[in-house]
XYZ file of C-alpha atoms in Angstrom:
596
model
C 127.130 128.702 191.007
C 124.747 126.264 191.952
C 124.601 124.146 195.220
C 127.748 122.284 196.096
C 127.800 119.047 198.207
C 129.927 120.997 200.894
C 127.681 123.864 201.114
C 126.072 124.978 204.407
C 122.547 126.295 204.268
C 120.481 128.225 206.869
C 116.906 127.770 206.292
C 115.666 131.283 206.847
C 117.030 134.780 207.089
C 118.559 135.363 210.423
C 121.237 137.530 212.074
C 124.745 137.749 210.869
C 125.893 135.948 214.023
C 124.009 132.828 213.025
C 125.359 132.860 209.511
C 129.021 133.015 211.069
C 128.252 130.686 213.722
C 127.446 127.815 211.271
C 129.990 129.041 208.598
C 127.067 129.288 206.237
C 127.401 129.488 202.429
C 123.875 129.706 201.382
C 120.257 130.557 202.526
C 117.584 128.055 201.715
C 114.092 129.772 202.230
C 114.404 133.582 201.686
C 111.605 136.148 202.055
C 108.169 136.514 200.900
C 108.028 139.397 198.528
C 104.868 141.026 199.829
C 105.248 143.818 202.299
C 103.221 144.841 205.263
C 100.976 141.815 205.584
C 100.781 139.632 208.817
C 104.013 141.308 209.932
C 106.105 140.880 206.960
C 108.939 143.352 206.233
C 108.670 145.907 203.276
C 110.871 145.365 200.282
C 113.654 147.644 201.851
C 113.894 145.355 204.614
C 114.276 142.328 202.379
C 117.248 144.101 200.567
C 118.921 144.466 204.002
C 118.420 140.790 204.512
C 120.127 140.157 201.323
C 122.925 142.642 202.078
C 123.474 141.163 205.534
C 123.777 137.569 203.932
C 126.172 138.907 201.371
C 128.347 140.604 203.945
C 128.790 136.950 205.437
C 129.655 135.450 202.196
C 126.194 133.867 201.975
C 124.288 133.170 198.718
C 120.723 134.335 199.309
C 117.881 132.257 197.693
C 114.878 134.387 197.231
C 111.415 132.545 196.914
C 108.313 132.708 194.878
C 105.319 131.203 196.822
C 102.802 129.188 195.091
C 100.658 128.284 198.086
C 101.609 129.998 201.428
C 101.301 133.479 199.857
C 97.569 132.946 198.748
C 96.906 136.200 200.757
C 99.196 137.978 198.430
C 97.147 137.148 195.200
C 94.121 138.509 197.203
C 95.885 141.860 197.682
C 97.473 141.900 194.273
C 94.326 141.172 191.827
C 90.889 142.432 192.731
C 89.604 139.584 190.365
C 91.485 136.925 192.306
C 88.286 134.502 192.282
C 88.779 134.105 188.446
C 92.096 132.506 189.119
C 90.910 129.951 191.765
C 91.132 126.297 191.010
C 87.611 125.046 190.413
C 86.128 121.459 191.049
C 83.494 119.922 188.754
C 80.776 121.768 190.450
C 82.527 125.110 190.034
C 83.422 125.305 193.645
C 86.817 127.126 194.496
C 89.437 124.518 195.970
C 90.713 125.289 199.497
C 94.140 124.379 200.615
C 95.333 123.073 204.095
C 96.190 126.463 205.823
C 94.258 126.981 208.807
C 94.021 130.758 208.777
C 91.666 133.234 206.856
C 92.638 136.561 205.147
C 90.248 139.393 204.838
C 87.257 136.991 205.476
C 88.455 134.407 202.755
C 89.710 130.851 203.298
C 93.085 129.887 201.782
C 92.275 129.463 198.060
C 94.308 127.244 195.595
C 95.060 129.254 192.724
C 95.402 127.875 189.239
C 98.856 128.213 187.656
C 97.097 128.494 184.186
C 95.197 131.566 185.118
C 96.814 134.699 183.535
C 96.121 136.576 186.541
C 97.819 134.347 188.864
C 100.760 133.836 186.493
C 101.014 137.656 186.550
C 101.241 137.578 190.325
C 103.929 134.852 190.399
C 106.020 136.697 187.808
C 105.667 139.851 189.864
C 106.876 138.050 192.813
C 109.919 136.750 190.916
C 110.688 140.205 189.593
C 110.776 141.701 193.215
C 112.702 138.771 194.448
C 115.508 139.349 191.812
C 115.540 142.994 192.088
C 116.420 142.602 195.813
C 119.735 141.153 194.686
C 119.174 137.585 195.449
C 121.637 134.865 193.831
C 119.454 131.973 193.711
C 115.656 131.446 192.966
C 113.499 129.039 194.717
C 109.726 128.107 193.763
C 108.294 127.248 197.172
C 105.386 124.918 197.667
C 105.664 123.989 194.036
C 102.040 122.588 193.657
C 100.916 123.711 190.231
C 97.422 122.973 188.822
C 98.405 119.320 187.905
C 98.690 118.616 191.478
C 94.925 119.560 192.111
C 93.760 116.644 189.867
C 92.976 114.375 192.589
C 90.434 113.569 195.193
C 91.489 116.281 197.716
C 90.909 119.025 195.300
C 88.760 117.773 192.395
C 90.306 120.347 189.852
C 90.597 121.943 187.780
C 87.720 123.216 185.741
C 88.312 126.954 185.584
C 87.602 128.709 182.391
C 91.376 129.008 181.716
C 91.989 125.213 181.932
C 89.037 124.642 179.839
C 90.030 127.032 176.996
C 93.646 125.751 177.175
C 92.496 122.063 176.969
C 90.225 122.851 174.122
C 93.248 124.242 172.061
C 95.423 121.402 173.168
C 93.261 118.464 171.941
C 92.361 120.410 168.720
C 96.104 120.513 168.041
C 96.999 117.081 169.378
C 94.026 114.853 168.283
C 92.842 114.128 164.841
C 89.362 114.787 163.530
C 88.683 111.005 163.769
C 89.949 110.733 167.225
C 87.685 113.743 168.462
C 84.783 112.162 166.890
C 85.467 108.805 168.569
C 84.919 110.664 171.904
C 81.703 112.142 170.510
C 83.425 115.781 169.926
C 81.833 117.137 166.805
C 82.300 120.854 167.364
C 85.786 121.578 168.792
C 85.065 125.286 168.948
C 82.385 124.821 171.497
C 84.005 121.960 173.462
C 84.227 122.477 177.287
C 85.679 119.606 179.291
C 83.569 120.229 182.252
C 80.352 120.097 180.306
C 81.535 117.117 178.553
C 82.194 115.074 181.720
C 78.865 116.187 183.182
C 77.017 114.920 180.061
C 78.942 111.584 180.450
C 77.396 111.243 183.787
C 80.547 111.984 185.714
C 79.849 113.531 189.066
C 82.197 115.374 191.304
C 82.346 112.398 193.705
C 83.134 110.093 190.783
C 85.762 112.328 189.361
C 87.572 112.657 192.745
C 87.501 108.735 193.217
C 88.815 107.903 189.882
C 90.831 110.809 188.284
C 94.261 109.280 189.358
C 93.433 105.780 188.127
C 96.216 104.690 186.040
C 95.408 103.629 183.215
C 92.781 106.341 183.025
C 89.104 105.465 183.263
C 87.779 109.055 183.184
C 87.046 110.018 179.476
C 89.929 112.028 178.047
C 91.649 111.983 181.526
C 94.951 110.947 179.892
C 94.870 113.806 177.419
C 93.785 116.145 180.229
C 96.827 115.116 182.367
C 99.162 115.464 179.453
C 97.840 119.083 178.921
C 98.347 119.847 182.574
C 101.893 118.436 182.291
C 102.778 120.353 179.301
C 101.583 123.525 181.057
C 103.550 123.040 184.213
C 106.583 122.434 182.496
C 106.003 125.446 180.358
C 105.581 127.557 183.500
C 108.813 126.321 185.303
C 110.853 126.917 182.175
C 109.307 130.467 182.081
C 110.340 130.999 185.586
C 113.888 130.048 184.700
C 113.895 132.222 181.648
C 112.755 135.280 183.279
C 115.278 134.843 186.192
C 118.175 134.890 183.701
C 117.166 138.460 182.787
C 118.445 139.428 186.219
C 121.780 137.754 185.909
C 124.151 135.924 183.534
C 123.041 132.549 185.196
C 120.710 132.424 188.073
C 120.425 128.799 189.562
C 116.788 127.817 190.249
C 115.442 125.311 192.597
C 111.957 124.267 193.784
C 110.345 122.757 196.882
C 108.984 119.939 194.820
C 108.225 116.406 196.236
C 109.732 114.979 193.057
C 109.416 111.469 194.192
C 105.850 111.456 193.245
C 105.186 111.210 189.469
C 103.132 114.298 188.981
C 105.956 116.374 190.532
C 109.003 115.392 188.444
C 108.294 118.283 185.930
C 110.814 120.425 184.171
C 113.920 118.732 185.692
C 115.919 120.586 183.041
C 114.732 123.885 184.629
C 116.087 123.067 188.069
C 119.764 123.422 188.961
C 118.973 121.643 192.403
C 116.094 121.041 194.721
C 115.228 122.717 198.062
C 113.139 120.201 199.599
C 111.088 119.207 202.697
C 110.923 115.514 203.719
C 109.140 113.375 206.224
C 111.268 112.545 209.179
C 109.909 110.596 212.176
C 110.474 110.753 216.075
C 113.027 108.204 217.194
C 110.534 106.135 218.962
C 109.345 105.359 215.282
C 112.531 105.279 213.492
C 116.216 106.043 214.218
C 117.947 105.986 210.782
C 115.547 107.729 208.296
C 114.356 105.474 205.393
C 112.189 107.987 203.450
C 115.195 110.079 202.995
C 117.277 107.246 201.392
C 114.678 106.868 198.560
C 114.445 110.707 197.863
C 118.301 111.117 197.873
C 118.800 108.213 195.633
C 116.080 109.610 193.201
C 117.717 112.956 193.197
C 121.084 111.260 192.211
C 119.147 109.542 189.371
C 117.977 113.088 188.180
C 121.462 114.317 188.454
C 120.418 116.947 190.979
C 121.789 117.927 194.502
C 119.042 118.470 197.042
C 119.032 120.691 199.982
C 116.963 119.048 202.487
C 115.000 119.559 205.790
C 112.324 117.927 207.615
C 108.618 119.021 207.039
C 107.519 121.416 209.849
C 105.820 118.852 211.941
C 108.943 116.620 211.837
C 110.705 119.089 214.361
C 107.677 119.228 216.760
C 108.835 116.238 218.867
C 112.187 117.930 219.139
C 110.497 121.077 220.324
C 108.523 119.109 223.024
C 111.425 117.121 224.104
C 114.827 118.523 223.191
C 116.911 115.698 221.463
C 119.365 117.351 219.006
C 121.334 114.193 218.843
C 118.706 112.383 216.710
C 118.633 115.344 214.393
C 122.440 115.127 214.016
C 121.865 111.790 212.328
C 119.428 113.270 209.750
C 122.273 115.994 209.035
C 125.069 113.228 208.812
C 123.024 110.988 206.504
C 122.186 113.567 203.889
C 125.846 114.705 203.675
C 126.901 111.043 203.541
C 124.650 110.554 200.574
C 126.242 113.642 198.788
C 123.353 116.049 199.446
C 122.977 118.987 202.151
C 120.904 119.141 205.248
C 119.904 122.697 206.112
C 120.894 123.886 209.554
C 117.865 123.616 211.804
C 118.758 126.690 213.856
C 114.922 127.899 213.900
C 112.270 125.825 212.515
C 108.595 126.559 212.329
C 106.771 123.332 213.507
C 102.912 123.902 213.632
C 100.156 126.610 212.862
C 96.861 125.873 214.466
C 93.842 128.241 213.929
C 93.763 131.087 216.464
C 97.002 130.056 218.153
C 100.569 131.580 217.628
C 102.995 129.684 215.592
C 105.185 127.099 217.161
C 108.876 127.035 216.790
C 111.860 124.777 217.369
C 115.075 126.441 218.348
C 118.326 125.061 218.685
C 120.844 125.661 221.264
C 124.478 126.870 220.707
C 126.564 123.877 220.095
C 123.903 121.442 218.997
C 124.981 121.356 215.280
C 127.895 123.806 214.684
C 130.422 121.013 214.995
C 128.884 118.947 212.133
C 128.754 121.940 209.794
C 132.272 123.226 210.611
C 133.519 119.551 209.908
C 131.970 119.836 206.440
C 133.245 123.203 205.733
C 136.773 122.168 206.925
C 137.199 119.327 204.402
C 135.118 120.272 201.251
C 137.289 118.155 199.298
C 135.922 114.990 200.798
C 132.351 116.029 199.522
C 132.613 117.984 196.334
C 133.143 116.069 193.102
C 132.198 112.717 194.580
C 129.358 110.414 193.476
C 127.964 107.267 195.011
C 129.613 103.956 193.933
C 127.067 101.391 192.768
C 127.082 97.679 191.935
C 123.259 97.232 191.872
C 120.829 99.133 189.725
C 117.291 99.585 190.403
C 114.861 100.514 187.679
C 112.654 103.486 188.553
C 109.482 103.412 186.421
C 107.610 106.529 186.302
C 104.541 104.849 185.111
C 104.608 102.332 187.835
C 104.628 105.200 190.325
C 101.572 106.629 188.600
C 100.013 103.332 188.934
C 100.770 103.164 192.544
C 99.368 106.364 193.177
C 96.049 105.475 191.454
C 95.955 102.127 193.416
C 96.130 104.170 196.686
C 92.698 105.882 196.035
C 90.975 102.767 197.343
C 92.685 103.296 200.574
C 91.541 106.859 200.994
C 94.648 108.665 199.713
C 93.671 112.075 198.718
C 96.721 113.097 196.556
C 98.298 116.558 196.838
C 101.496 117.580 197.993
C 102.706 114.343 199.719
C 105.934 114.594 201.426
C 106.402 110.870 202.180
C 108.222 108.614 199.712
C 105.875 106.266 197.971
C 106.059 102.875 199.700
C 106.519 100.902 196.597
C 108.510 97.817 196.130
C 111.263 100.079 194.687
C 111.346 101.967 197.882
C 111.492 98.738 199.811
C 114.577 97.635 197.703
C 116.141 100.805 198.518
C 115.798 100.340 202.225
C 116.966 96.782 202.174
C 120.051 97.544 200.229
C 120.910 100.467 202.208
C 120.610 98.603 205.512
C 122.885 95.836 204.117
C 125.480 98.492 202.786
C 124.993 97.275 199.246
C 126.017 100.275 196.926
C 123.324 100.895 194.446
C 121.710 103.683 192.206
C 118.425 104.170 190.481
C 117.972 104.435 186.700
C 114.947 106.313 185.600
C 112.880 104.533 182.904
C 110.984 107.492 181.468
C 107.633 107.599 179.956
C 105.691 110.343 178.037
C 106.391 112.689 181.109
C 109.870 112.094 182.292
C 113.007 111.771 180.093
C 114.217 108.284 179.642
C 117.713 107.255 181.029
C 117.347 103.375 180.689
C 117.746 103.114 176.923
C 120.958 104.917 176.781
C 122.368 103.477 180.101
C 125.469 101.247 180.362
C 124.494 98.325 182.369
C 127.648 96.474 182.122
C 129.042 97.767 185.411
C 126.290 96.360 187.612
C 126.454 93.053 189.318
C 122.707 93.058 189.470
C 119.873 94.945 187.609
C 116.407 94.913 189.270
C 113.157 95.279 187.621
C 109.760 95.278 189.393
C 106.380 93.816 188.620
C 104.216 95.322 186.995
C 106.894 97.111 185.387
C 104.879 99.265 182.940
C 107.918 99.558 180.759
C 107.952 99.765 177.044
C 109.008 96.947 174.843
C 112.219 98.790 174.010
C 112.778 99.240 177.760
C 112.241 95.528 178.443
C 114.398 94.506 175.706
C 117.282 96.838 176.973
C 116.833 95.012 180.396
C 116.998 91.631 178.820
C 120.319 92.460 177.507
C 121.680 92.166 181.146
C 121.284 88.386 180.864
C 121.548 86.496 184.116
C 122.403 89.842 185.857
C 118.778 90.866 185.290
C 116.604 90.114 188.601
C 112.817 90.493 188.913
C 112.181 91.580 192.509
C 110.846 88.760 194.644
C 111.804 90.243 198.036
C 114.736 91.655 199.988
C 116.398 88.345 200.930
C 116.692 87.074 197.271
C 118.004 90.315 196.128
C 120.661 90.343 198.856
C 121.658 86.852 198.146
C 122.023 87.499 194.404
C 123.757 91.121 194.975
C 126.233 89.738 197.387
C 128.035 91.967 199.929
C 131.098 93.915 198.698
C 131.023 96.316 201.648
C 131.286 94.521 204.922
C 131.361 96.185 208.421
C 132.291 93.795 211.446
C 132.587 94.626 215.061
C 129.172 96.440 215.554
C 125.679 96.387 214.325
C 123.654 99.381 212.848
C 126.692 100.826 211.172
C 126.153 102.208 207.606
C 129.083 102.295 205.061
C 128.553 104.614 202.034
C 131.286 104.350 199.238
C 131.885 107.570 197.264
C 134.297 108.087 194.362
C 135.009 110.528 191.480
C 133.679 108.881 188.643
C 136.030 110.797 185.945
C 139.032 110.362 187.981
C 139.894 106.526 188.670
C 143.178 107.484 190.519
C 141.323 109.814 193.086
C 141.058 108.835 196.659
C 137.829 106.872 197.653
C 135.647 108.113 200.326
C 133.848 105.843 202.768
C 131.226 107.568 205.161
C 130.477 105.716 208.305
C 127.230 106.460 210.274
C 126.552 104.980 213.615
C 122.808 104.583 214.375
C 123.345 102.999 217.783
C 121.088 105.659 219.316
C 119.859 105.795 222.931
C 116.423 107.583 223.125
C 116.868 108.499 226.864
C 120.211 110.043 226.731
C 119.909 111.294 223.127
C 123.509 109.932 222.525
C 125.260 107.342 220.276
C 127.106 104.595 221.853
C 130.592 104.974 220.744
C 131.883 101.706 218.983
C 135.492 100.360 218.832
C 137.587 98.460 216.690
C 135.443 98.315 213.525
C 136.685 96.286 210.497
C 135.726 97.586 207.133
C 136.176 95.251 204.176
C 135.936 96.361 200.454
C 135.806 93.588 198.127
C 138.024 94.066 195.142
C 135.350 93.736 192.578
C 133.515 96.821 193.877
C 136.075 99.447 192.747
C 138.591 97.564 190.767
C 141.488 98.462 192.913
C 142.967 98.048 196.431
C 144.180 100.573 198.881
C 147.295 100.921 201.173
C 146.668 104.141 203.083
C 143.525 105.255 204.907
C 142.919 108.619 206.872
C 140.205 108.877 209.340
C 138.158 112.218 209.595
C 135.621 112.995 212.166
C 133.881 116.001 213.760
C 135.832 117.824 216.422
C 138.940 115.476 215.847
C 142.285 115.772 214.030
C 142.617 113.668 210.974
C 144.786 110.484 211.612
C 146.058 107.631 209.746
C 144.603 104.197 210.467
C 145.521 100.664 209.667
C 144.747 99.748 205.957
C 146.129 97.001 203.663
C 145.168 94.606 200.890
C 144.488 90.918 201.343
C 144.373 89.497 197.972
C 142.032 91.615 196.039
C 140.178 93.079 199.073
C 140.926 96.046 201.048
C 140.744 95.786 204.970
C 140.599 98.940 207.166
C 140.715 99.007 210.958
C 138.730 101.848 212.486
C 139.596 102.271 215.921
C 136.571 104.187 217.203
C 133.355 105.598 215.765
C 130.744 108.023 217.401
C 128.094 109.461 215.117
C 129.875 110.142 211.912
C 133.356 109.649 210.381
C 134.804 109.512 206.928
C 137.641 107.172 205.758
C 139.717 108.471 202.916
C 141.376 105.655 200.946
C 144.236 105.997 198.782
């Protein structure tokens, strides 16, 4: 069984007491499958980790590493240099890790190299033979992610041979001749670019331009896109040889265009997100965009912060702020992994730094979730506004950022596009919305088959980079179609079907069972009135929650209030004309209103 919305995951293998303390149901980051290196345990110890998790009823997710275990490739394959990503000057690419191993820097290995693929599949085999339940592809940065200013890749012999075969099968003889290719058998893309005066510096500066300006860059991206999709589907197929159906996830920042690969091979995502210290931001905004895009892809996400997100909490213990991260994720229908022990920083020549929670910091939230799984499982976000996500537009945005010094790579921050701005504005105003993916030659299209009739507003963004057929589909929405011109205009047009009065900074998130119109409706309430000095949330009293009738097409006469460490209780609820009005007597950090 894949990830459920009421699951509780621990980030890394731990003692059985920790699993039980959180009432955990799963493990996010399992072991590295390489023994006796930098203190990592042997395979037998990994199997004991799996056994301990299983004895606590915890599903164990083993992982295959694509960047952190670069040391393993050095140990595994004596010809490892033949598998490194290469730039236009044939130099090996180096990743961001600070440490060295056996005199070598942290190489970026090419996922198109047979030797490296052999190592990845060997990792997968050892992970599955240890008895794991789920498979995670960690640091999922295949070779397509090296095509940027940071790495300038990839021009290894394997990519050159693969691309030669690709264009020979995909391009006509006339198309090849139009690019000056008269002998496909001897074609080498690296030599081709050098002969056209493309330097390594120019390649790095222009490779992400969209539309492409480097000769054959579109075809080269398409080739790399095909290869990464093929690889991830191969991971999924191989995993099934060890069980009837093994769910697979990846730590992929799918909100960037070059990482939305092989969605069909993913059962869910296990992801790191950028979270900011409370001095910079109280209620996370990057997470809203990522969670909504995961909804659009019909995937649940197990989320945590990037390592550095926990560093401020290590330096100044403020679990109260992290509690809001947890509540926000679950309120959106996703999972935030219990931050019991979190690695934060690795500096060269220094011990790793770790954030450790204290008993009682987070357990009440996770017990609350496990006490009432029926309030989470089977529920989807209600929506009255549709935002159009154009994958082509995100690709353009990434290209535009080159002029600002963006290097590409594994970016864990959400793209600061106008779409992201709209997500944040609607979220802050408690307007229920969803994203609809307008696909391209990379990502499957949802727009052309989508039913736009339920939405009060359908929002497109300029430039849209949509096809004629996609634009025609949007025009069918008539006067409900809005071209983004700012948050205030959108909010005026969208209206406010969910209203909270009695306090500011209260988020109300409506969730329903889409296939059961008579099922109870759920409203999550989040209180972001956070005090930095005390690390607490100011309890609010006597909130009035109003649901305008047009949102759900029904009214409610009964409401039950659920909150961590409190017993459920009925609260005042009634219909006024077509609206439902609920009186919430008190709210601390998080509560759920069940409407019937």
